[in-house]
Short mmCIF file of C-alpha atoms and ligand atoms in Angstrom, two decimals:
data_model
loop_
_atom_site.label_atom_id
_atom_site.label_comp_id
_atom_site.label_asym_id
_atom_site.label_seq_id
_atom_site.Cartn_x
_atom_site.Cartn_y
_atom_site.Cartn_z
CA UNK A 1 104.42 122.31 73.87
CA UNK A 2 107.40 120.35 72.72
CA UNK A 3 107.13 119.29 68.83
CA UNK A 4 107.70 115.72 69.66
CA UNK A 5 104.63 115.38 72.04
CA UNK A 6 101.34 115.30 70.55
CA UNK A 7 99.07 117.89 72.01
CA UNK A 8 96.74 117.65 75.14
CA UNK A 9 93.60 117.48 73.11
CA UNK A 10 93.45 118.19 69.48
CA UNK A 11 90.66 118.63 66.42
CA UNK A 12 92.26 117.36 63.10
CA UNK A 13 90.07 117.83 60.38
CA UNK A 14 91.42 116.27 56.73
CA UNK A 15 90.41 118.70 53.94
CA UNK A 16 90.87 115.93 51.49
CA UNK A 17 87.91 114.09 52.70
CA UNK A 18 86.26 117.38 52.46
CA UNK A 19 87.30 117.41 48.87
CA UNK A 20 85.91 113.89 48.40
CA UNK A 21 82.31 114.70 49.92
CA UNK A 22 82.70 118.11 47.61
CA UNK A 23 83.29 116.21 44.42
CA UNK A 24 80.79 113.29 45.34
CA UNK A 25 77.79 115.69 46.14
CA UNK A 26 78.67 117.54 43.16
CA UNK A 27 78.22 114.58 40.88
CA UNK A 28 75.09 113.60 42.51
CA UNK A 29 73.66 116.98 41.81
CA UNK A 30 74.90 117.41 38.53
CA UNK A 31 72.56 114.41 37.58
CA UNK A 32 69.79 116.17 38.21
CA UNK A 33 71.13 119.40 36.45
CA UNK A 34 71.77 121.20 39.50
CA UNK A 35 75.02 123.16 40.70
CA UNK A 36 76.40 122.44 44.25
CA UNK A 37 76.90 124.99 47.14
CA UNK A 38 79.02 123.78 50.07
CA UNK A 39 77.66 125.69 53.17
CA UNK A 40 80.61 126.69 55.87
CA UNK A 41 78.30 128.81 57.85
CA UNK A 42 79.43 128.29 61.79
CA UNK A 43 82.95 128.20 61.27
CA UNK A 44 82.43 125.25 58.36
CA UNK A 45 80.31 123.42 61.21
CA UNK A 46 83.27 123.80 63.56
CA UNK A 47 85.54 122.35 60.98
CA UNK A 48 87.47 125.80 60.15
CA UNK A 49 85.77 127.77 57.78
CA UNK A 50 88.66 129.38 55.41
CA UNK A 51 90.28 126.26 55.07
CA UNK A 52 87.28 124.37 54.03
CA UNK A 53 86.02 126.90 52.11
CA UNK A 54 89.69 126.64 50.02
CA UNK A 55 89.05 123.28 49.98
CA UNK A 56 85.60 122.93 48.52
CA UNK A 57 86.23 125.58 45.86
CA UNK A 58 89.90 123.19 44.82
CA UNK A 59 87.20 120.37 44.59
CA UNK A 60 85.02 122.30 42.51
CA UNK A 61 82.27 123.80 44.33
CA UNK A 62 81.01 127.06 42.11
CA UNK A 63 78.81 128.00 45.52
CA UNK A 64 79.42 129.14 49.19
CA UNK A 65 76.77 129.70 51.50
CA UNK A 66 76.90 131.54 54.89
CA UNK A 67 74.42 132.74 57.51
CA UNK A 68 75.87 136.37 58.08
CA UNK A 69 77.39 139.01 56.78
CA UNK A 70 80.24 138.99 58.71
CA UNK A 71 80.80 135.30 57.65
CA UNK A 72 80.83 136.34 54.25
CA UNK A 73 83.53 139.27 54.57
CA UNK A 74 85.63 137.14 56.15
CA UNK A 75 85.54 134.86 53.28
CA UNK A 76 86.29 137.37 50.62
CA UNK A 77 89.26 138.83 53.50
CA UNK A 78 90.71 135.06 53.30
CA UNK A 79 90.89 135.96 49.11
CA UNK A 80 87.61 133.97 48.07
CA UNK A 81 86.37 135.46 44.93
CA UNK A 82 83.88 133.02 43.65
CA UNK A 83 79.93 132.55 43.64
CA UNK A 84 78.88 133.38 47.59
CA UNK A 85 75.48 133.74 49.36
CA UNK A 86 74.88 135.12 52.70
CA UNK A 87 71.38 134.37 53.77
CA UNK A 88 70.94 135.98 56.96
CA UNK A 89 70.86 139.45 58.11
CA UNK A 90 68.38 141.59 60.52
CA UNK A 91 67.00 144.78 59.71
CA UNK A 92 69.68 148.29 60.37
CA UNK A 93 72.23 145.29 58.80
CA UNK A 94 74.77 147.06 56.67
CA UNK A 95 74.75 145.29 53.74
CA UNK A 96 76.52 147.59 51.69
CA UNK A 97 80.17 146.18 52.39
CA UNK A 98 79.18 142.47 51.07
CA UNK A 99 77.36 143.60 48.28
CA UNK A 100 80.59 146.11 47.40
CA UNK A 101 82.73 142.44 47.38
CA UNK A 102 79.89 140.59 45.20
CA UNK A 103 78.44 138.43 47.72
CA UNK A 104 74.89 137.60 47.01
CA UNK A 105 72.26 138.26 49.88
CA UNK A 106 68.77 137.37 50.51
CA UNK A 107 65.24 139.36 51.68
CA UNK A 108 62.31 138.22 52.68
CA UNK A 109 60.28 141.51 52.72
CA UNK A 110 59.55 144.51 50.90
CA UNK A 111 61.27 146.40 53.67
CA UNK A 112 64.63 144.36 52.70
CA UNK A 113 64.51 145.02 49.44
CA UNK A 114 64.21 148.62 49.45
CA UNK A 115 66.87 148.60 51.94
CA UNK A 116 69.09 146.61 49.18
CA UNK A 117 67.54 149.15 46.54
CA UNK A 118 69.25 152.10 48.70
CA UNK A 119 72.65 150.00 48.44
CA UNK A 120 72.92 149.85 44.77
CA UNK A 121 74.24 147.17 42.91
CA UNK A 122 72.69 144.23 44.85
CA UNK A 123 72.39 140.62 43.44
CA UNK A 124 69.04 139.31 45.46
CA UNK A 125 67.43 135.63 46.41
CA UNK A 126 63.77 135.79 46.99
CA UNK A 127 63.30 133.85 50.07
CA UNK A 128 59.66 132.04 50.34
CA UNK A 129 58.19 130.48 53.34
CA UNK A 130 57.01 126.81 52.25
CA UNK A 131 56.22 125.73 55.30
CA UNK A 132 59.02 126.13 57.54
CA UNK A 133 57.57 129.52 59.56
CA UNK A 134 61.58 130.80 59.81
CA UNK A 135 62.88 132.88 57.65
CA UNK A 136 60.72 133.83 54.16
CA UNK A 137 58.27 135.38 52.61
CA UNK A 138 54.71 133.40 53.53
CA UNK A 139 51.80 133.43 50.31
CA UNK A 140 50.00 136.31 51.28
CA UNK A 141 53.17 138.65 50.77
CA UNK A 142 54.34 136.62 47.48
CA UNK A 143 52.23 139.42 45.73
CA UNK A 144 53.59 142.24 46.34
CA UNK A 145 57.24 141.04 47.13
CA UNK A 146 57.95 139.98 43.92
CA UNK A 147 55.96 142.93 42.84
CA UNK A 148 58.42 145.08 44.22
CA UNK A 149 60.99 142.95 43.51
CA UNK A 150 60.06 143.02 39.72
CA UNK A 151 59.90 147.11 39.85
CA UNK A 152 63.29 147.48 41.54
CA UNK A 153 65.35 145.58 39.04
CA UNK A 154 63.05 146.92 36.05
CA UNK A 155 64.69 150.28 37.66
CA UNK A 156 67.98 149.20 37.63
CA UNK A 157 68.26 149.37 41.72
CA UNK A 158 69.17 145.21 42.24
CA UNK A 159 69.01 142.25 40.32
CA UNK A 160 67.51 139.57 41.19
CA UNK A 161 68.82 136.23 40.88
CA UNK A 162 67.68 133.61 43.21
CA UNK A 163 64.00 131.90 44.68
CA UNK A 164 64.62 130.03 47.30
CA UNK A 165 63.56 128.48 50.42
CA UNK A 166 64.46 125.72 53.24
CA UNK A 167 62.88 122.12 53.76
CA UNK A 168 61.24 121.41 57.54
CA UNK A 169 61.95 117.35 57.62
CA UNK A 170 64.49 116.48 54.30
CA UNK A 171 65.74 114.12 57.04
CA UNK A 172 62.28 112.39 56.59
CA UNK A 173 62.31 111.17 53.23
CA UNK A 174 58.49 109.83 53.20
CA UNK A 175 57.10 112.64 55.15
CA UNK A 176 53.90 114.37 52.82
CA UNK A 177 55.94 117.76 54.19
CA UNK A 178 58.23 117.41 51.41
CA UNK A 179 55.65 116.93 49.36
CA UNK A 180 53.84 120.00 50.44
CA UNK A 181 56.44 122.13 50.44
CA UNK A 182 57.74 121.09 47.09
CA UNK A 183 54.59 121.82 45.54
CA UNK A 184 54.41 125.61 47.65
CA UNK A 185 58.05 126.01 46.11
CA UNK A 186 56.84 125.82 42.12
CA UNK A 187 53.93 127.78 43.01
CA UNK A 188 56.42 130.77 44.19
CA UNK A 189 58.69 130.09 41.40
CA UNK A 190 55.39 130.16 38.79
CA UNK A 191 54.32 133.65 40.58
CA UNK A 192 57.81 134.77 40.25
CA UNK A 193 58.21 134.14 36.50
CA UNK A 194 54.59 135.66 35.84
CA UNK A 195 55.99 138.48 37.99
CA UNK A 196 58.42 139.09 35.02
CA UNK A 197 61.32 137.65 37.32
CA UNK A 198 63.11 135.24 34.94
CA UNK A 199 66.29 133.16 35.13
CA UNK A 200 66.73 133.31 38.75
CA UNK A 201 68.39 130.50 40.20
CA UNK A 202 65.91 128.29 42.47
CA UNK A 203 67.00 126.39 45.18
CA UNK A 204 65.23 124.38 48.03
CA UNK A 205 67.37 121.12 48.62
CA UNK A 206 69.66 120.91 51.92
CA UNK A 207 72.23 117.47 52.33
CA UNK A 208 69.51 115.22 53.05
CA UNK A 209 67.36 116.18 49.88
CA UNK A 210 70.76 115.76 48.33
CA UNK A 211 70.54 112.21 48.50
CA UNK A 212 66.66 111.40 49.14
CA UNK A 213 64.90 113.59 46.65
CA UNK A 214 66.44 114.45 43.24
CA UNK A 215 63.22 116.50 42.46
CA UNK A 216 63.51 119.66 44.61
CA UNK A 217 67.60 119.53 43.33
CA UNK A 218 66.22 122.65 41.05
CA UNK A 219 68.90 124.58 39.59
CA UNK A 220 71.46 124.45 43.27
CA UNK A 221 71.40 122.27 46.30
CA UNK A 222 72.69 123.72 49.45
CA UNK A 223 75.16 120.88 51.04
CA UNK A 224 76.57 121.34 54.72
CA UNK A 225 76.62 118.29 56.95
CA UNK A 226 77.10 115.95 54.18
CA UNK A 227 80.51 117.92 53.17
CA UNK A 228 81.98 117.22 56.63
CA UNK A 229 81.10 113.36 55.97
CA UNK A 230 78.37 113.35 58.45
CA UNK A 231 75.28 111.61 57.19
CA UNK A 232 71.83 113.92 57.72
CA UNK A 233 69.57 111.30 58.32
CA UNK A 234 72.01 108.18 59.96
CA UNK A 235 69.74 104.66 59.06
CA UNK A 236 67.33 106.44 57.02
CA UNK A 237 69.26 107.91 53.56
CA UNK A 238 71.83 105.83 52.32
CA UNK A 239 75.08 106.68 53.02
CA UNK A 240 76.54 107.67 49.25
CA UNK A 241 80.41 107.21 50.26
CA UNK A 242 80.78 110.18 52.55
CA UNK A 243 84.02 110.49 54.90
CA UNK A 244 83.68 112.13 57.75
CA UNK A 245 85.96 115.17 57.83
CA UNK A 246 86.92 115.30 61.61
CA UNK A 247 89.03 113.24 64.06
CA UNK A 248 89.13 114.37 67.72
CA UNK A 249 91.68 113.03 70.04
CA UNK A 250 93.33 113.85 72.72
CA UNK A 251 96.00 111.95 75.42
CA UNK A 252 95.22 110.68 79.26
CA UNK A 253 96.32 113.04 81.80
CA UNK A 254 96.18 110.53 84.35
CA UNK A 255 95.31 106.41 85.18
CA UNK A 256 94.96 105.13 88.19
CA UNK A 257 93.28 102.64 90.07
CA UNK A 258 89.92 102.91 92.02
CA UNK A 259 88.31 100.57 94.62
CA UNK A 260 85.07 98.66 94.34
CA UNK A 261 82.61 101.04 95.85
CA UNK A 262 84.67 104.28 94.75
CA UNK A 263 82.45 106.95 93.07
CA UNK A 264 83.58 108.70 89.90
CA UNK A 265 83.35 112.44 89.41
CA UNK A 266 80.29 115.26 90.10
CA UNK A 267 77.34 113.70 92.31
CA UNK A 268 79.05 109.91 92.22
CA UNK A 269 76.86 109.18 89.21
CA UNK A 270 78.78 106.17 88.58
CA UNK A 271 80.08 103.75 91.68
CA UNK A 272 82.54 101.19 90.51
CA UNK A 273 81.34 97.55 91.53
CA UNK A 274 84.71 96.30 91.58
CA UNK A 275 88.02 97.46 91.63
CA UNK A 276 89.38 98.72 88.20
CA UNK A 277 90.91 101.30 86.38
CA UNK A 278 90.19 104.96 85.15
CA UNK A 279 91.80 107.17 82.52
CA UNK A 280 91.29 110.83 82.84
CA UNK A 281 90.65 112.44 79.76
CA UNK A 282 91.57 116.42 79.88
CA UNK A 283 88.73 117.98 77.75
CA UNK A 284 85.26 119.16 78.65
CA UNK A 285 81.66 121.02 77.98
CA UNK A 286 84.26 124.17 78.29
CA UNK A 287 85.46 122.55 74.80
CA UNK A 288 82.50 121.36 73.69
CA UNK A 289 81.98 118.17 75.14
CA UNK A 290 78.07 117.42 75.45
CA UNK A 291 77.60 117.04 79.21
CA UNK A 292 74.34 115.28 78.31
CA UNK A 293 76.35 112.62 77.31
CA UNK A 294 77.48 112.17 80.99
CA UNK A 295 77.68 108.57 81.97
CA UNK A 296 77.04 107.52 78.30
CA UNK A 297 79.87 108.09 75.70
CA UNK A 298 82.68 105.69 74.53
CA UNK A 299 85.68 107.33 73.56
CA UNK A 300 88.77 104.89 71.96
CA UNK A 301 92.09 104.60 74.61
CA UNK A 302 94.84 101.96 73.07
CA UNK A 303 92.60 100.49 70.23
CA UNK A 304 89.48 99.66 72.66
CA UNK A 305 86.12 101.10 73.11
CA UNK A 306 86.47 102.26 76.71
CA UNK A 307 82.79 103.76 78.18
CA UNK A 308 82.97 107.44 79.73
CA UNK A 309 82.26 107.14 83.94
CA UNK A 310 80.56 109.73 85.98
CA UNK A 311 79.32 113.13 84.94
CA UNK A 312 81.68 115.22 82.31
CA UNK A 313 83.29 118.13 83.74
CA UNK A 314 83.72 121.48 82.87
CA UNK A 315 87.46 120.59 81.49
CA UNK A 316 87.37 116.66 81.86
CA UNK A 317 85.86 113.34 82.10
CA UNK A 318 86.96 109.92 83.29
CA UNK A 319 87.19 106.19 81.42
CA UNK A 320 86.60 102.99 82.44
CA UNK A 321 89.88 100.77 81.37
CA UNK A 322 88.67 98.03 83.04
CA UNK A 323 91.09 97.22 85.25
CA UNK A 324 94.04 97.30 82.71
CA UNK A 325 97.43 99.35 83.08
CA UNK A 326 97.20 101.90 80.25
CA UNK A 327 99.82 104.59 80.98
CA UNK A 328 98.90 108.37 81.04
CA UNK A 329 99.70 110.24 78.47
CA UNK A 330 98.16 107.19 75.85
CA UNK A 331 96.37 108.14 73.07
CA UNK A 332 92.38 108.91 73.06
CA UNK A 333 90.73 108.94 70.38
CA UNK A 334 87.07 110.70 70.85
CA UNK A 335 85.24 110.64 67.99
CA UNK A 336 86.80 109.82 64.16
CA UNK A 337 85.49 108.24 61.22
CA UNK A 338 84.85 104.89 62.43
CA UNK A 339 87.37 103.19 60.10
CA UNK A 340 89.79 102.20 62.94
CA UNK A 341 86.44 101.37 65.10
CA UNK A 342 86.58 104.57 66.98
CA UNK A 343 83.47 106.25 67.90
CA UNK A 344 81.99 108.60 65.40
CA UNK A 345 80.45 111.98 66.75
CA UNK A 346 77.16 110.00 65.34
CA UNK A 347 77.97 107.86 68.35
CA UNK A 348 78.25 111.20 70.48
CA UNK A 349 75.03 112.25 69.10
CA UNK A 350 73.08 109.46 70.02
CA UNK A 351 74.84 109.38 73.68
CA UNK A 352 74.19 113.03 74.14
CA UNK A 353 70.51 112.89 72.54
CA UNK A 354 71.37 115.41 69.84
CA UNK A 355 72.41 115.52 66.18
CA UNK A 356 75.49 114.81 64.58
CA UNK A 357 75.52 118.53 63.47
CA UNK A 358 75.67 119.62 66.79
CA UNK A 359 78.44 117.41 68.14
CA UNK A 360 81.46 118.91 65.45
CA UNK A 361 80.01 122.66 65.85
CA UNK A 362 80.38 122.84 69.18
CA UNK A 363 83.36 121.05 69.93
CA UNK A 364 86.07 123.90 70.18
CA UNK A 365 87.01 125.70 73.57
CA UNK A 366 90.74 124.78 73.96
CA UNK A 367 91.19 122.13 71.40
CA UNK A 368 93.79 123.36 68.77
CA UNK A 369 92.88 122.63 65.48
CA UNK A 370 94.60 121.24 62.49
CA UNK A 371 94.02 121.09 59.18
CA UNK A 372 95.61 118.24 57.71
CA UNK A 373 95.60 116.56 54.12
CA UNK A 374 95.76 112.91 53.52
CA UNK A 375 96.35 113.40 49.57
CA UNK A 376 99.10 115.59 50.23
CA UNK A 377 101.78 113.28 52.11
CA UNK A 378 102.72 114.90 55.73
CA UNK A 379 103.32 118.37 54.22
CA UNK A 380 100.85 121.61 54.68
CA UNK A 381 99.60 121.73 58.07
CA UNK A 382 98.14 124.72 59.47
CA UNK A 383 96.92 125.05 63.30
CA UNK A 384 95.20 127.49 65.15
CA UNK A 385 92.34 128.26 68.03
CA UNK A 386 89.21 127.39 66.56
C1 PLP B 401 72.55 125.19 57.32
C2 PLP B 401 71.74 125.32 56.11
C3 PLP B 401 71.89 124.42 55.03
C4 PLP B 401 72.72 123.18 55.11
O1 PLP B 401 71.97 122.17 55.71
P1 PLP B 401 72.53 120.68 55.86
O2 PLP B 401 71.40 119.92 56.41
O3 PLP B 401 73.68 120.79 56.80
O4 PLP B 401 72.95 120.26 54.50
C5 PLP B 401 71.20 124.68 53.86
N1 PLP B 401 70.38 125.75 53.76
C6 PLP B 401 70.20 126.61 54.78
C7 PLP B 401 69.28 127.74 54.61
C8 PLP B 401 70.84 126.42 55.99
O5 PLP B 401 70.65 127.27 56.99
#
């Protein structure tokens, strides 16, 4: 690839909004008291998650969350050194390397714990079931898991530092849920501290509790699609100021002109009723591209909203330009923050019947991504495979 051409299809993702959501979601939940973890699990929600992770700890973020253990290690290979939770693991897990490099970890069992006992040296979150029926520990066990729990650190074997558990519909503000599950969640944490487990850092709140529901903020709130700018609940929880994080684009591989009649890609889905013209975009559900939004997506080619024809491919899809001459090799501009009135990968979401979350984790396959930062002039730019 020649320096001067921009590439074929390309994920740039501006750490400097990720800052901004950092710093914002910070604030909000230092109103309430509470300390802010940005969650990268996934590869930062396909967003790169080293650089992000760099990124929300320069804007302040004392937390990290990840799913696995593996995510974890790779954090503290990349040099991170601060405040990080891993919060899933299966049993036969070795958990003794992350615990070795001070990550925190999670258990939901009795089993877990004396596993972590075994490992020495382990800090611990409690995880309760509140109504969610994933991962925790449901009410009947609360007894004698934070029985044991109690005994082990009384021993010396772990400490235990966190309660915590996960909402089932934050993105529902008014749902009695909440409600429910809020009330489950002081119950555990009043068992807990009768259990003799005191201090331990409670948290319950994910990005849409964030912003809806300042009472289960506790002492952390767990933020992951609201630090890539992505609202959780679009039209239901005010937006607080977030910008969206990623911009995918990519640049026609062909135009040409089709005949009234003509049918466009896999099964003739689409059958133009006049004569017009069709850009042919070079990315597909082999990158990432939702093929449930088939027929349905707009993508932006020279500064207009041009609607996706036809079925999308394994590596490509095809615009409608409407009958106008737009050279291949122009600019398309997938999904972005919506400032320039490009689509936003809300826009995918609803086109593909899906969730914004799901749009900017999956994209990937042969996009190269970029890490770019709008603070910082042209300068540090980093790319790689996702
Ligand atoms: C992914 C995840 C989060 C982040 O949720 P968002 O809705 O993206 O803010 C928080 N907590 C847990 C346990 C998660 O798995």
């Amino acid at each position: 690839m020649s320096p001067s051409v921009p590439p074929r299809a390309e994920i740039e993702v501006d750490l400097a909004a990720v800052r901004h959501n950092v710093r914002l979601l910070a604030q909000i939940a230092a109103g309430t008291g509470a300390a802010f973890m940005a969650v990268v699990k996934a590869d930062a929600y396909g967003h790169g998650m080293v650089e992000v992770a760099r990124a929300a700890r320069e804007a302040g973020a004392p937390w990290l969350g990840v799913a696995t253990p593996e995510e974890a290690l790779a954090l503290r290979e990349a040099g991170d050194t601060g405040r990080l939770l891993c919060w899933l693991s299966a049993p036969g897990d070795d958990l003794a390397p992350v615990v070795a490099r001070g990550v925190d970890v999670s258990a939901y069992t009795v089993e877990a714990l004396d596993a972590l006992a075994v490992t020495g040296g382990a800090r611990v979150h409690l995880k309760v079931d509140t109504g969610l029926s994933r991962g925790g520990a449901v009410r009947d066990d609360w007894p004698a898991f934070f029985a044991r729990a109690a005994s082990l650190q009384a021993e010396g074997q772990l400490q235990v530092v966190g309660l915590w558990s996960h909402l089932v519909a934050s993105d529902e503000p008014d749902s009695a849920v909440n409600d429910a599950q809020e009330q489950v969640f002081r119950d555990a944490a009043a068992m807990a501290t009768a259990a003799g487990l005191t201090g331990l850092v409670k948290h319950l709140a994910n990005s849409a509790a964030i912003l809806s529901r300042p009472s289960v903020h506790f002492d952390l709130v767990r933020g992951g699609i609201a630090t890539y700018g992505l609202a959780p609940a679009p039209g239901v929880i005010a937006d607080p100021g977030l910008v969206p994080a990623m911009t995918v684009r990519g640049r026609l591989a062909m135009s040409k002109q089709i005949r009234a009649g003509d049918g466009v890609s896999y099964g003739h889905q689409w059958v133009a009723a006049h004569d017009t013209t069709v850009g042919l975009v070079p990315a597909g559900y082999g990158d990432g591209i939702p093929r449930s939004a088939s027929n349905r997506a707009e993508v932006q080619v020279a500064g207009a909203r041009r609607p996706m024809r036809g079925k999308v491919c394994m590596d490509q899809f095809v615009v409608d330009l409407d009958g106008e001459a737009v050279p291949a090799g122009t600019e398309v501009v997938l999904f972005g923050t919506g400032a320039h009135g490009e689509p936003t990968a809300q826009d995918w979401a609803e086109a593909a019947g899906t969730i914004n979350y799901e749009i900017v984790t999956r994209i990937g396959g042969r996009f190269v991504r970029r890490h770019v930062d709008s603070d910082a002039g042209a300068g540090a730019r980093t790319e790689e495979q996702p």
